[in-house]
Amino acid sequence: EEPTAAMDPTAERQLLAQLKFATQGKALVLITHKPSMLELVDKVIVLDRGKIVAQGPKDEVMRVAAVAGAPAAAPKEQS
């Protein structure tokens, strides 16, 4: 389950801000299905049934996913 699933938008924004601060200059491994959480990362690895189907800089992976119509390219959630 997504850790932020039960959070309201304000609480989620606060968590994102705290995580950004706490992880500055550090590596962060983030497993998520929420596009809003991708704000924390520079690189993305997309898995499908346990296999890597895309990886690279976030913007590039999201652009390719958008062209392919993949769910990973869903628009950023509005708060």
Coordinates of N, CA and C in Angstrom, one line a residue:
E1 N 0.8 -1.2 0.0 CA 0.0 0.0 0.0 C 0.9 1.2 0.0
E2 N 0.4 2.3 -0.7 CA 1.1 3.5 -0.7 C 1.1 4.2 0.7
P3 N 2.3 4.5 1.2 CA 2.3 5.2 2.6 C 1.5 6.5 2.7
T4 N 1.4 7.2 1.5 CA 0.7 8.5 1.6 C -0.8 8.3 1.2
A5 N -1.3 7.1 1.0 CA -2.7 6.9 0.5 C -3.7 7.6 1.5
A6 N -3.5 7.5 2.8 CA -4.5 8.0 3.7 C -4.2 9.5 4.1
M7 N -3.2 10.1 3.5 CA -2.9 11.5 3.8 C -3.8 12.4 2.9
D8 N -4.1 13.6 3.6 CA -4.8 14.6 2.8 C -3.7 15.4 2.0
P9 N -4.1 16.2 1.0 CA -3.1 16.8 0.2 C -2.1 17.7 1.0
T10 N -2.6 18.4 2.0 CA -1.7 19.2 2.9 C -0.6 18.4 3.6
A11 N -1.1 17.3 4.2 CA -0.1 16.4 4.9 C 0.9 15.8 3.9
E12 N 0.4 15.4 2.7 CA 1.3 14.9 1.7 C 2.4 15.9 1.3
R13 N 2.0 17.1 1.1 CA 2.9 18.2 0.7 C 3.9 18.4 1.8
Q14 N 3.5 18.4 3.1 CA 4.4 18.5 4.2 C 5.4 17.4 4.2
L15 N 4.9 16.2 4.0 CA 5.9 15.0 4.0 C 6.9 15.1 2.8
L16 N 6.4 15.5 1.7 CA 7.3 15.7 0.5 C 8.4 16.8 0.9
A17 N 8.0 17.9 1.5 CA 9.0 18.9 1.9 C 10.0 18.4 2.9
Q18 N 9.5 17.6 3.9 CA 10.4 17.0 4.9 C 11.4 16.0 4.3
L19 N 10.9 15.2 3.4 CA 11.7 14.2 2.7 C 12.8 14.9 1.8
K20 N 12.4 15.9 1.1 CA 13.3 16.6 0.3 C 14.5 17.2 1.1
F21 N 14.1 17.8 2.2 CA 15.1 18.3 3.1 C 16.0 17.2 3.7
A22 N 15.4 16.1 4.2 CA 16.1 15.1 4.8 C 17.0 14.3 3.9
T23 N 16.7 14.3 2.6 CA 17.5 13.5 1.7 C 18.4 14.3 0.8
Q24 N 18.6 15.6 1.0 CA 19.5 16.4 0.2 C 20.9 15.8 0.2
G25 N 21.4 15.6 -0.9 CA 22.8 15.0 -1.0 C 22.9 13.6 -0.7
K26 N 21.8 12.9 -0.6 CA 21.7 11.5 -0.3 C 21.0 10.7 -1.3
A27 N 21.2 9.4 -1.4 CA 20.5 8.5 -2.3 C 19.1 8.2 -1.6
L28 N 18.1 8.1 -2.4 CA 16.8 7.7 -1.9 C 16.2 6.7 -2.8
V29 N 15.8 5.6 -2.2 CA 15.1 4.5 -3.0 C 13.7 4.7 -2.6
L30 N 12.8 4.9 -3.6 CA 11.4 5.2 -3.4 C 10.6 4.3 -4.3
I31 N 9.7 3.6 -3.7 CA 8.8 2.7 -4.4 C 7.4 3.3 -4.3
T32 N 6.8 3.7 -5.5 CA 5.6 4.4 -5.5 C 4.8 4.2 -6.7
H33 N 3.5 4.4 -6.7 CA 2.7 4.5 -7.9 C 2.0 5.8 -8.0
K34 N 2.4 6.8 -7.1 CA 1.8 8.1 -7.1 C 2.8 9.1 -7.8
P35 N 2.3 9.7 -8.9 CA 3.2 10.6 -9.7 C 3.7 11.8 -8.8
S36 N 2.9 12.2 -7.8 CA 3.3 13.3 -7.0 C 4.6 13.0 -6.2
M37 N 4.8 11.7 -5.9 CA 6.0 11.3 -5.1 C 7.3 11.4 -6.0
L38 N 7.1 11.4 -7.3 CA 8.3 11.4 -8.2 C 9.0 12.7 -8.1
E39 N 8.4 13.7 -7.5 CA 9.0 15.0 -7.3 C 10.3 14.8 -6.5
L40 N 10.5 13.8 -5.8 CA 11.7 13.5 -5.0 C 12.8 12.9 -5.7
V41 N 12.6 12.5 -6.9 CA 13.7 11.7 -7.6 C 14.2 12.3 -8.9
D42 N 15.4 12.0 -9.2 CA 16.0 12.4 -10.5 C 16.0 11.3 -11.5
K43 N 16.1 10.1 -11.1 CA 16.1 8.9 -12.0 C 14.9 8.0 -11.6
V44 N 14.5 7.3 -12.6 CA 13.3 6.4 -12.5 C 13.6 5.0 -13.1
I45 N 13.2 4.0 -12.4 CA 13.3 2.6 -12.9 C 11.8 2.1 -12.8
V46 N 11.3 1.7 -14.0 CA 10.0 1.2 -14.1 C 10.0 -0.3 -14.2
L47 N 9.2 -1.0 -13.3 CA 9.2 -2.4 -13.3 C 7.8 -2.9 -13.8
D48 N 7.8 -4.0 -14.5 CA 6.5 -4.6 -14.9 C 6.7 -6.1 -14.7
R49 N 5.9 -6.6 -13.8 CA 6.0 -8.0 -13.5 C 7.4 -8.5 -13.1
G50 N 8.0 -7.6 -12.3 CA 9.4 -7.9 -11.8 C 10.5 -7.7 -12.8
K51 N 10.2 -7.2 -13.9 CA 11.3 -6.9 -14.9 C 11.4 -5.4 -15.2
I52 N 12.6 -4.9 -15.3 CA 12.9 -3.5 -15.7 C 12.4 -3.3 -17.1
V53 N 11.5 -2.4 -17.3 CA 11.0 -2.1 -18.7 C 11.4 -0.7 -19.1
A54 N 11.9 0.1 -18.2 CA 12.4 1.5 -18.5 C 13.3 2.0 -17.3
Q55 N 14.3 2.7 -17.7 CA 15.1 3.3 -16.6 C 15.9 4.5 -17.2
G56 N 16.2 5.5 -16.4 CA 16.9 6.6 -16.8 C 16.5 7.9 -16.1
P57 N 16.9 9.0 -16.6 CA 16.5 10.3 -16.0 C 15.0 10.4 -16.0
K58 N 14.4 10.9 -14.9 CA 13.0 11.0 -14.7 C 12.3 11.6 -15.9
D59 N 12.7 12.8 -16.4 CA 12.0 13.5 -17.5 C 12.0 12.6 -18.8
E60 N 13.1 12.0 -19.0 CA 13.2 11.1 -20.2 C 12.3 9.9 -20.1
V61 N 12.3 9.2 -19.0 CA 11.4 8.1 -18.8 C 10.0 8.5 -18.9
M62 N 9.6 9.6 -18.3 CA 8.2 10.0 -18.3 C 7.8 10.4 -19.7
R63 N 8.7 11.0 -20.5 CA 8.4 11.4 -21.9 C 8.1 10.2 -22.7
V64 N 9.0 9.2 -22.6 CA 8.8 8.0 -23.4 C 7.5 7.3 -22.9
A65 N 7.3 7.2 -21.7 CA 6.0 6.6 -21.2 C 4.8 7.3 -21.7
A66 N 4.9 8.6 -21.8 CA 3.7 9.4 -22.3 C 3.5 9.1 -23.8
V67 N 4.5 8.9 -24.5 CA 4.4 8.6 -26.0 C 3.8 7.2 -26.1
A68 N 4.2 6.3 -25.2 CA 3.7 4.9 -25.3 C 2.3 4.8 -24.6
G69 N 1.9 5.8 -23.9 CA 0.6 5.8 -23.3 C 0.6 5.0 -22.0
A70 N 1.8 4.8 -21.4 CA 1.9 4.0 -20.1 C 1.3 4.8 -18.9
P71 N 0.8 4.0 -18.0 CA 0.2 4.6 -16.8 C 1.3 5.4 -16.0
A72 N 2.5 5.1 -16.1 CA 3.6 5.9 -15.4 C 3.6 7.4 -15.9
A73 N 3.0 7.6 -17.0 CA 3.0 9.0 -17.5 C 1.7 9.8 -17.1
A74 N 1.0 9.2 -16.2 CA -0.2 9.9 -15.8 C 0.1 11.3 -15.3
P75 N -0.8 12.3 -15.5 CA -0.5 13.7 -15.1 C -0.3 13.7 -13.6
K76 N 0.5 14.7 -13.2 CA 0.8 14.9 -11.8 C -0.5 15.2 -11.1
E77 N -0.7 14.6 -9.9 CA -1.9 14.7 -9.1 C -2.0 16.1 -8.6
Q78 N -3.2 16.7 -8.7 CA -3.5 18.0 -8.2 C -3.8 18.0 -6.7
S79 N -3.3 19.0 -6.0 CA -3.5 19.0 -4.5 C -4.5 20.1 -4.2

